[in-house]
């Protein structure tokens, strides 16, 4: 077998994605031919796995999409960084493997009758990874730091339910005036502006994680680098090779270190989905961040036990830059482009993962909320196209004077295919000439935030907590994630009312009205609601589907591979046989040739090439190899 480090070195040279990270030894269930299989899971009385079924090496290798910009929990942006931060830190509350909110650093809490005051009681045995005691003062400092405008926390607006947070974020009050009080070393109190049903879930977000004050003050912006970072989660930051890998190791001082089985976890920023699938098939990673559209059907047939598809609390959409031409003060043009997209073709012919077409921002499935649906959602596509042509003409464009625009997206085969489909639909229906611009994730985020060169850009949002407000707050005037330049005082006022409303039904009506206002302003182009789709090593257990798609490594473990002894032990007791049958069986066995073990004798001949015993051919490597039916060609979309 080709050593794992050689595999990663070659990928790093070719794609600048992976590099050597040491040999991977042990029975981790290499997937050549998907043999051997894991043993059956045996649990002890306390619910933990029996040590006899565990793999000798408890190391997990994880595909993680894009490269994180930072591991400062208050300044991090994007899903990839959040995956890592959930391993490195723990907030006052935490999430179980199924996504439910559970006690974290706080052992318990009390909520006042008016639901505005939360009192948290910390565990008494908490320490930082450097051995220093972790106290309530650390959370007071950290929440004030996250709200301080000088920190430039991208998710600071999530703290708006806290009393005086709006004024602190605006710089008109000092961070010390934030509604947080230290009662004693292990007790803190947080006062809210009004009832906030999702507040405990909000505290599981990285913006509410504690950071070590002396650590931040000593190293400044470099405090989150390897060798510097002091954290309080189940894992420590051991190494970070930019664009190659991030390595975490088990934190022996974590409060549940004795229950944490995975010793190390590697995160790989593999943006190319076909490369990620190859890495999974060759046993180099234990789960993928995603899978390519054009390989989905092949994977369904050949990896049915490893392919996992589940609902996700998120929406996929494109955004308009409302601060630049041609979309500033031009709602007719924006609406024309929104209408001229056939979402059913995208979900049925392009993505093909079971996504549902979307016409609004908030996805279905959030507790107690019925999302807004615009009138055009009930139209036929022909009716939408007819209205789109009328609005385009009203906006001042025609076949003689066509609209020229750019669609920006971050590196991903799936994003590219969707952008191609949209560009093709706009060309066919409206005569719009759209140019696709692909950018590396960091550059893409920077350009979105600066709002200088963007016109139409790939967007989307995965909920931070189980509440519509997680989606709506992104469009508040001045929000750190408002890359659209959207500002509407009526919308902002509705969100203010949401923050103070105590009656749940009224609060939901206010959020519905806020979503209606937003969608009537034509700020985004809804495409579909998300599902997650990835490959997961069957040896990896403790990994559970949940609508938040949050998977902390500390809940996981690896089963060892099944051996011949395991198979024999599970075989049923043979029925008694007569003396004559026994003699005949011995005679037959003596004459029969020994079976040839073809399952495991062959090794892969080259990087990314399946082992010889794999009967099924590999999946297509590119969209050209297996285009989706009716998929728009790249040339026609430009």
Coordinates of C-alpha atoms in Angstrom, one line a residue, residues 42-530:
X42 CA -20.4 -3.6 22.1
X43 CA -21.3 -1.2 24.9
X44 CA -20.6 -1.3 28.6
X45 CA -23.2 -0.7 31.2
X46 CA -22.4 3.0 31.3
X47 CA -23.0 3.3 27.6
X48 CA -19.4 3.6 26.6
X49 CA -17.9 1.3 24.0
X50 CA -16.2 -1.9 25.2
X51 CA -12.4 -1.5 24.9
X52 CA -12.2 -4.8 23.0
X53 CA -13.9 -3.4 20.0
X54 CA -11.9 -0.2 19.7
X55 CA -9.2 0.4 17.1
X56 CA -5.6 0.5 18.4
X57 CA -5.1 4.0 17.0
X58 CA -7.8 6.6 17.7
X59 CA -6.9 9.2 15.1
X60 CA -9.5 10.9 12.9
X61 CA -8.8 12.5 9.5
X62 CA -11.4 14.9 8.4
X63 CA -12.1 16.8 5.1
X64 CA -13.0 20.4 6.0
X65 CA -13.7 22.3 2.8
X66 CA -11.9 25.7 2.9
X67 CA -9.0 27.1 4.8
X68 CA -10.0 29.0 8.0
X69 CA -9.1 32.6 8.1
X70 CA -8.4 32.6 11.9
X71 CA -9.0 30.4 14.9
X72 CA -9.8 33.4 17.1
X73 CA -13.4 32.3 18.1
X74 CA -14.6 35.9 18.2
X75 CA -13.3 36.8 14.7
X76 CA -13.7 33.6 12.9
X77 CA -16.0 33.4 9.9
X78 CA -17.4 30.4 8.0
X79 CA -18.4 26.8 8.7
X80 CA -14.9 25.4 8.3
X81 CA -13.5 27.4 11.2
X82 CA -16.5 26.6 13.4
X83 CA -15.9 22.9 13.0
X84 CA -12.4 23.3 14.5
X85 CA -13.4 25.8 17.2
X86 CA -16.0 23.4 18.6
X87 CA -13.2 21.0 19.2
X88 CA -10.9 23.6 20.8
X89 CA -13.4 25.5 23.0
X90 CA -16.4 25.1 25.1
X91 CA -19.0 27.8 26.0
X92 CA -21.3 28.1 29.0
X93 CA -23.6 25.7 27.1
X94 CA -22.7 22.9 24.7
X95 CA -24.4 20.6 22.2
X96 CA -24.9 16.9 22.5
X97 CA -24.1 14.7 19.5
X98 CA -27.7 14.9 18.4
X99 CA -27.6 18.7 18.5
X100 CA -29.6 19.3 21.7
X101 CA -28.3 22.1 24.0
X102 CA -26.7 20.7 27.2
X103 CA -24.6 22.1 30.1
X104 CA -21.1 23.0 29.1
X105 CA -18.7 25.0 31.3
X106 CA -21.8 25.9 33.3
X107 CA -23.1 23.0 35.3
X108 CA -26.6 24.6 35.6
X109 CA -28.5 27.9 35.3
X110 CA -31.5 29.7 36.5
X111 CA -33.9 31.8 34.4
X112 CA -35.9 34.6 35.9
X113 CA -39.7 34.7 35.7
X114 CA -39.6 37.5 33.0
X115 CA -37.1 35.4 31.0
X116 CA -34.6 38.4 31.0
X117 CA -32.0 37.3 33.6
X118 CA -29.9 34.2 33.3
X119 CA -27.7 33.1 36.2
X120 CA -25.0 30.6 35.3
X121 CA -23.2 28.4 37.8
X122 CA -19.8 27.1 36.5
X123 CA -18.3 23.8 37.3
X124 CA -15.7 24.1 40.0
X125 CA -13.0 21.9 38.5
X126 CA -12.5 23.8 35.1
X127 CA -9.0 24.7 34.0
X128 CA -7.5 26.2 30.9
X129 CA -5.2 24.0 28.8
X130 CA -2.2 25.7 30.5
X131 CA -3.4 24.6 33.9
X132 CA -4.8 27.9 35.1
X133 CA -8.3 27.9 36.7
X134 CA -11.1 28.9 34.4
X135 CA -13.6 31.1 36.3
X136 CA -16.7 33.2 35.7
X137 CA -14.4 36.2 35.2
X138 CA -13.0 34.6 32.0
X139 CA -16.5 34.6 30.5
X140 CA -17.2 38.1 31.5
X141 CA -13.9 39.3 29.9
X142 CA -14.6 37.2 26.7
X143 CA -18.1 38.4 26.1
X144 CA -17.0 42.0 26.6
X145 CA -14.2 41.4 24.2
X146 CA -16.5 39.9 21.6
X147 CA -18.8 43.0 21.9
X148 CA -16.0 45.5 21.8
X149 CA -15.9 47.2 18.3
X150 CA -12.1 47.1 18.4
X151 CA -12.2 43.3 18.3
X152 CA -14.2 43.5 15.0
X153 CA -16.0 40.2 15.8
X154 CA -17.9 39.2 12.6
X155 CA -20.7 37.6 14.7
X156 CA -20.9 40.3 17.4
X157 CA -24.5 41.0 16.4
X158 CA -25.4 37.7 17.8
X159 CA -24.9 39.3 21.3
X160 CA -27.6 41.9 20.6
X161 CA -30.1 40.2 23.0
X162 CA -27.8 41.1 25.9
X163 CA -28.6 44.4 27.6
X164 CA -26.6 47.4 26.2
X165 CA -25.1 45.3 23.5
X166 CA -26.4 47.5 20.7
X167 CA -24.7 50.6 22.4
X168 CA -21.5 48.8 23.0
X169 CA -21.3 47.5 19.4
X170 CA -22.0 51.1 18.2
X171 CA -19.2 52.5 20.4
X172 CA -21.5 54.7 22.5
X173 CA -21.0 52.6 25.6
X174 CA -18.0 50.9 27.1
X175 CA -17.7 47.1 27.0
X176 CA -17.9 47.1 30.8
X177 CA -21.5 48.3 30.5
X178 CA -22.6 45.2 28.7
X179 CA -25.3 43.4 30.7
X180 CA -23.0 40.9 32.3
X181 CA -22.3 40.8 36.1
X182 CA -19.8 38.8 38.0
X183 CA -21.5 37.4 41.2
X184 CA -18.5 35.3 42.4
X185 CA -15.6 33.3 41.0
X186 CA -18.0 30.6 39.7
X187 CA -21.3 32.6 39.1
X188 CA -22.2 35.1 36.5
X189 CA -25.4 36.8 35.5
X190 CA -26.5 37.9 32.0
X191 CA -29.3 40.4 31.6
X192 CA -31.2 40.5 28.3
X193 CA -33.2 43.3 26.7
X194 CA -36.1 40.9 26.4
X195 CA -37.1 37.3 26.3
X196 CA -34.9 35.4 23.9
X197 CA -36.0 31.7 23.5
X198 CA -32.8 30.8 21.6
X199 CA -30.4 32.3 24.0
X200 CA -29.0 29.1 25.5
X201 CA -28.4 27.8 21.9
X202 CA -26.7 31.1 21.0
X203 CA -24.2 30.5 23.8
X204 CA -22.9 27.4 22.0
X205 CA -21.6 29.7 19.1
X206 CA -17.9 30.5 19.0
X207 CA -18.6 34.2 19.5
X208 CA -19.6 33.3 23.1
X209 CA -16.5 31.1 23.7
X210 CA -14.1 32.1 26.5
X211 CA -10.6 33.2 25.6
X212 CA -7.7 33.4 28.0
X213 CA -7.0 37.1 28.8
X214 CA -3.3 36.8 29.6
X215 CA -2.9 34.7 26.4
X216 CA -4.6 37.4 24.2
X217 CA -2.7 40.2 25.9
X218 CA 0.7 38.4 25.5
X219 CA 0.5 37.5 21.8
X220 CA -2.1 39.9 20.4
X221 CA -3.5 38.8 17.1
X222 CA -1.1 35.8 17.1
X223 CA -2.6 34.3 20.2
X224 CA -4.6 31.7 18.2
X225 CA -1.5 30.2 16.5
X226 CA 0.0 26.8 17.4
X227 CA 2.3 27.1 20.4
X228 CA 0.4 30.2 21.6
X229 CA -3.2 29.2 21.9
X230 CA -4.7 28.5 25.3
X231 CA -8.1 26.9 25.1
X232 CA -10.6 25.1 27.3
X233 CA -12.1 22.4 24.9
X234 CA -11.6 18.7 24.4
X235 CA -8.6 19.3 22.1
X236 CA -5.5 21.5 21.8
X237 CA -4.1 23.1 18.7
X238 CA -0.9 21.2 17.9
X239 CA 0.0 22.3 14.4
X240 CA -1.3 24.5 11.5
X241 CA 0.3 24.2 8.1
X242 CA -1.7 26.8 6.0
X243 CA -3.5 25.2 3.1
X244 CA -2.3 21.8 4.1
X245 CA -3.6 20.7 7.5
X246 CA -4.6 21.6 11.0
X247 CA -3.8 19.1 13.7
X248 CA -5.4 18.9 17.1
X249 CA -4.5 16.6 20.0
X250 CA -6.5 15.5 23.0
X251 CA -6.5 18.0 25.9
X252 CA -5.6 16.0 29.0
X253 CA -7.0 18.8 31.3
X254 CA -10.4 18.8 29.7
X255 CA -13.2 18.1 32.2
X256 CA -14.2 14.9 30.4
X257 CA -10.8 13.8 29.1
X258 CA -11.4 10.3 30.5
X259 CA -14.4 10.0 28.2
X260 CA -12.7 11.4 25.1
X261 CA -11.5 8.5 23.0
X262 CA -10.1 10.1 19.9
X263 CA -6.5 11.1 20.6
X264 CA -5.8 13.3 17.5
X265 CA -7.8 14.8 14.7
X266 CA -6.5 16.3 11.4
X267 CA -8.5 18.8 9.4
X268 CA -7.7 19.1 5.7
X269 CA -8.8 22.2 3.6
X270 CA -9.7 20.2 0.5
X271 CA -11.7 22.5 -1.7
X272 CA -11.7 20.2 -4.7
X273 CA -14.5 17.7 -4.0
X274 CA -13.3 15.0 -6.4
X275 CA -9.9 15.0 -4.7
X276 CA -11.7 14.7 -1.3
X277 CA -13.6 11.6 -2.5
X278 CA -10.3 10.1 -3.7
X279 CA -8.8 10.7 -0.3
X280 CA -11.7 9.0 1.3
X281 CA -11.7 6.0 -1.0
X282 CA -8.0 5.4 -0.4
X283 CA -8.4 5.6 3.3
X284 CA -6.7 8.9 3.9
X285 CA -9.7 10.7 5.5
X286 CA -12.5 9.3 7.6
X287 CA -15.2 11.7 6.3
X288 CA -15.7 14.2 3.6
X289 CA -17.0 17.7 4.0
X290 CA -19.1 17.1 0.9
X291 CA -19.3 15.1 -2.3
X292 CA -19.5 16.3 -6.0
X293 CA -22.8 16.4 -7.7
X294 CA -21.6 14.3 -10.7
X295 CA -20.4 11.5 -8.4
X296 CA -23.5 11.2 -6.3
X297 CA -25.3 8.4 -8.2
X298 CA -22.1 6.4 -8.5
X299 CA -21.5 6.8 -4.7
X300 CA -25.1 5.7 -4.0
X301 CA -24.5 2.5 -5.9
X302 CA -20.9 1.7 -4.7
X303 CA -20.7 3.3 -1.3
X304 CA -24.3 2.9 0.1
X305 CA -23.1 2.3 3.6
X306 CA -20.7 5.3 3.7
X307 CA -22.9 7.9 1.9
X308 CA -24.9 9.9 4.4
X309 CA -27.6 12.4 3.2
X310 CA -29.7 14.3 5.8
X311 CA -31.6 17.6 6.2
X312 CA -29.7 20.7 7.2
X313 CA -31.0 23.9 8.7
X314 CA -29.7 26.2 6.0
X315 CA -30.5 28.1 2.8
X316 CA -28.5 28.3 -0.4
X317 CA -28.9 31.6 -2.3
X318 CA -27.1 34.3 -4.2
X319 CA -26.8 37.9 -3.2
X320 CA -26.9 41.3 -4.8
X321 CA -24.5 44.1 -4.0
X322 CA -27.0 47.0 -3.4
X323 CA -24.2 49.6 -3.1
X324 CA -23.0 49.4 -6.7
X325 CA -24.4 49.6 -10.2
X326 CA -26.4 48.0 -11.7
X327 CA -28.4 47.0 -8.7
X328 CA -28.4 50.1 -6.5
X329 CA -31.9 51.6 -6.5
X330 CA -33.1 49.1 -9.2
X331 CA -35.5 46.6 -7.6
X332 CA -37.1 45.8 -11.0
X333 CA -33.8 44.5 -12.3
X334 CA -33.2 42.4 -9.2
X335 CA -36.7 40.9 -9.4
X336 CA -36.3 40.1 -13.1
X337 CA -33.1 38.0 -12.3
X338 CA -34.8 36.3 -9.3
X339 CA -37.8 35.2 -11.4
X340 CA -35.8 33.9 -14.4
X341 CA -34.3 31.0 -12.5
X342 CA -35.9 27.6 -12.7
X343 CA -35.1 26.2 -9.3
X344 CA -36.6 22.8 -10.1
X345 CA -34.1 22.2 -12.9
X346 CA -31.3 23.1 -10.5
X347 CA -32.4 20.7 -7.8
X348 CA -33.5 17.9 -10.0
X349 CA -30.9 18.1 -12.8
X350 CA -27.8 19.9 -11.3
X351 CA -27.6 19.2 -7.6
X352 CA -29.7 16.0 -7.4
X353 CA -29.2 15.5 -3.7
X354 CA -32.8 15.9 -2.6
X355 CA -32.7 19.7 -2.0
X356 CA -36.0 21.5 -2.1
X357 CA -36.5 24.6 -4.3
X358 CA -36.6 27.8 -2.2
X359 CA -38.3 31.1 -2.7
X360 CA -37.5 32.8 0.6
X361 CA -34.7 33.1 3.2
X362 CA -35.7 31.0 6.2
X363 CA -35.9 27.2 5.6
X364 CA -38.7 25.0 6.8
X365 CA -38.1 22.9 9.9
X366 CA -37.4 25.5 12.5
X367 CA -39.5 25.0 15.6
X368 CA -42.8 26.7 15.5
X369 CA -42.1 28.9 12.4
X370 CA -43.9 28.9 9.1
X371 CA -41.6 30.6 6.6
X372 CA -42.8 33.4 4.3
X373 CA -43.7 32.4 0.7
X374 CA -43.9 35.1 -2.0
X375 CA -46.7 35.1 -4.5
X376 CA -44.5 34.1 -7.4
X377 CA -43.7 30.8 -5.7
X378 CA -47.1 29.5 -6.9
X379 CA -46.6 30.6 -10.5
X380 CA -45.5 28.4 -13.3
X381 CA -41.9 29.0 -14.5
X382 CA -43.4 30.3 -17.8
X383 CA -45.3 32.9 -15.9
X384 CA -42.2 33.9 -13.9
X385 CA -40.2 34.2 -17.2
X386 CA -42.9 36.4 -18.7
X387 CA -42.9 38.8 -15.8
X388 CA -39.0 38.7 -15.7
X389 CA -38.9 40.0 -19.3
X390 CA -41.3 42.8 -18.5
X391 CA -39.3 43.9 -15.5
X392 CA -36.0 43.7 -17.4
X393 CA -37.4 46.0 -20.0
X394 CA -38.8 48.3 -17.3
X395 CA -35.3 48.4 -15.8
X396 CA -33.9 49.7 -19.1
X397 CA -32.3 46.7 -20.8
X398 CA -33.1 45.0 -24.1
X399 CA -31.5 42.6 -26.6
X400 CA -29.9 45.6 -28.2
X401 CA -28.6 46.9 -24.9
X402 CA -28.1 43.7 -22.8
X403 CA -27.2 43.5 -19.2
X404 CA -23.5 42.5 -18.5
X405 CA -22.8 41.2 -15.0
X406 CA -20.4 39.0 -13.0
X407 CA -21.3 36.1 -10.8
X408 CA -18.7 35.4 -8.1
X409 CA -18.4 32.1 -6.3
X410 CA -15.8 30.5 -4.1
X411 CA -13.9 27.4 -5.3
X412 CA -16.2 24.4 -5.5
X413 CA -17.4 22.2 -8.3
X414 CA -21.0 22.4 -7.0
X415 CA -21.0 26.2 -6.8
X416 CA -19.6 26.3 -10.3
X417 CA -22.3 24.1 -11.7
X418 CA -25.0 26.1 -10.1
X419 CA -23.6 29.4 -11.3
X420 CA -23.3 27.9 -14.8
X421 CA -27.0 26.9 -14.7
X422 CA -28.1 30.3 -13.5
X423 CA -26.0 32.1 -16.2
X424 CA -27.5 29.9 -18.9
X425 CA -31.1 30.5 -17.7
X426 CA -30.5 34.3 -17.6
X427 CA -29.0 34.2 -21.1
X428 CA -31.8 32.1 -22.6
X429 CA -34.7 33.9 -20.9
X430 CA -33.5 37.5 -20.7
X431 CA -30.5 37.8 -23.0
X432 CA -28.3 38.6 -20.0
X433 CA -24.5 38.0 -20.5
X434 CA -23.1 36.8 -17.2
X435 CA -19.4 36.1 -16.6
X436 CA -18.4 33.6 -13.9
X437 CA -15.6 34.6 -11.5
X438 CA -14.1 31.9 -9.3
X439 CA -12.2 33.0 -6.2
X440 CA -10.3 31.3 -3.3
X441 CA -12.4 31.3 -0.2
X442 CA -10.5 34.0 1.7
X443 CA -10.4 36.4 -1.3
X444 CA -14.1 35.7 -2.0
X445 CA -15.1 36.6 1.6
X446 CA -12.9 39.8 1.5
X447 CA -14.4 41.0 -1.7
X448 CA -17.9 40.3 -0.4
X449 CA -17.3 42.3 2.7
X450 CA -15.7 45.2 0.9
X451 CA -18.6 45.5 -1.5
X452 CA -16.5 47.2 -4.2
X453 CA -16.2 44.8 -7.1
X454 CA -19.0 42.3 -6.3
X455 CA -22.3 42.3 -8.3
X456 CA -24.0 38.9 -7.9
X457 CA -22.3 36.5 -5.5
X458 CA -22.7 33.1 -4.0
X459 CA -24.1 33.3 -0.5
X460 CA -26.1 31.1 1.8
X461 CA -26.5 30.6 5.6
X462 CA -26.5 27.7 8.0
X463 CA -28.4 28.5 11.2
X464 CA -26.3 29.2 14.3
X465 CA -29.2 28.2 16.5
X466 CA -32.8 26.8 16.0
X467 CA -34.5 30.1 15.4
X468 CA -35.4 32.2 12.3
X469 CA -33.6 35.2 13.9
X470 CA -30.3 33.5 13.0
X471 CA -31.1 34.2 9.3
X472 CA -32.9 37.5 9.6
X473 CA -30.3 39.3 11.7
X474 CA -27.7 39.0 8.9
X475 CA -29.6 41.8 7.0
X476 CA -29.8 44.3 9.8
X477 CA -28.2 47.6 9.0
X478 CA -24.5 47.5 9.9
X479 CA -24.4 43.7 10.7
X480 CA -20.9 42.2 10.2
X481 CA -22.3 39.7 7.7
X482 CA -24.4 42.1 5.7
X483 CA -22.3 41.8 2.5
X484 CA -25.3 43.1 0.5
X485 CA -25.3 46.7 1.7
X486 CA -29.0 46.3 2.7
X487 CA -30.5 48.9 5.0
X488 CA -34.2 49.3 5.7
X489 CA -35.4 51.0 8.9
X490 CA -38.7 49.1 8.9
X491 CA -36.9 45.8 8.7
X492 CA -34.6 46.9 11.6
X493 CA -37.5 48.1 13.7
X494 CA -39.2 44.7 13.3
X495 CA -36.1 42.9 14.5
X496 CA -36.0 45.3 17.5
X497 CA -39.5 44.2 18.3
X498 CA -38.6 40.6 18.0
X499 CA -35.9 41.1 20.6
X500 CA -38.4 42.4 23.2
X501 CA -41.5 40.3 22.4
X502 CA -42.4 37.8 25.2
X503 CA -45.3 36.1 23.5
X504 CA -44.1 33.4 21.2
X505 CA -46.9 33.6 18.6
X506 CA -46.5 37.4 18.3
X507 CA -42.7 37.0 18.0
X508 CA -43.2 34.5 15.2
X509 CA -45.5 36.9 13.4
X510 CA -43.0 39.7 13.7
X511 CA -40.3 37.5 12.2
X512 CA -42.6 36.5 9.4
X513 CA -43.3 40.2 8.6
X514 CA -39.6 40.9 8.7
X515 CA -38.9 38.2 6.2
X516 CA -41.7 39.5 4.0
X517 CA -40.1 43.0 4.0
X518 CA -36.7 41.6 3.2
X519 CA -38.0 39.4 0.3
X520 CA -40.1 42.3 -1.1
X521 CA -36.9 44.3 -1.3
X522 CA -35.3 41.7 -3.6
X523 CA -32.0 41.5 -1.7
X524 CA -31.2 37.8 -2.4
X525 CA -31.9 35.1 -5.0
X526 CA -33.2 32.0 -3.1
X527 CA -32.2 28.7 -4.7
X528 CA -32.8 25.8 -2.4
X529 CA -32.7 24.6 1.2
X530 CA -29.7 22.6 2.1

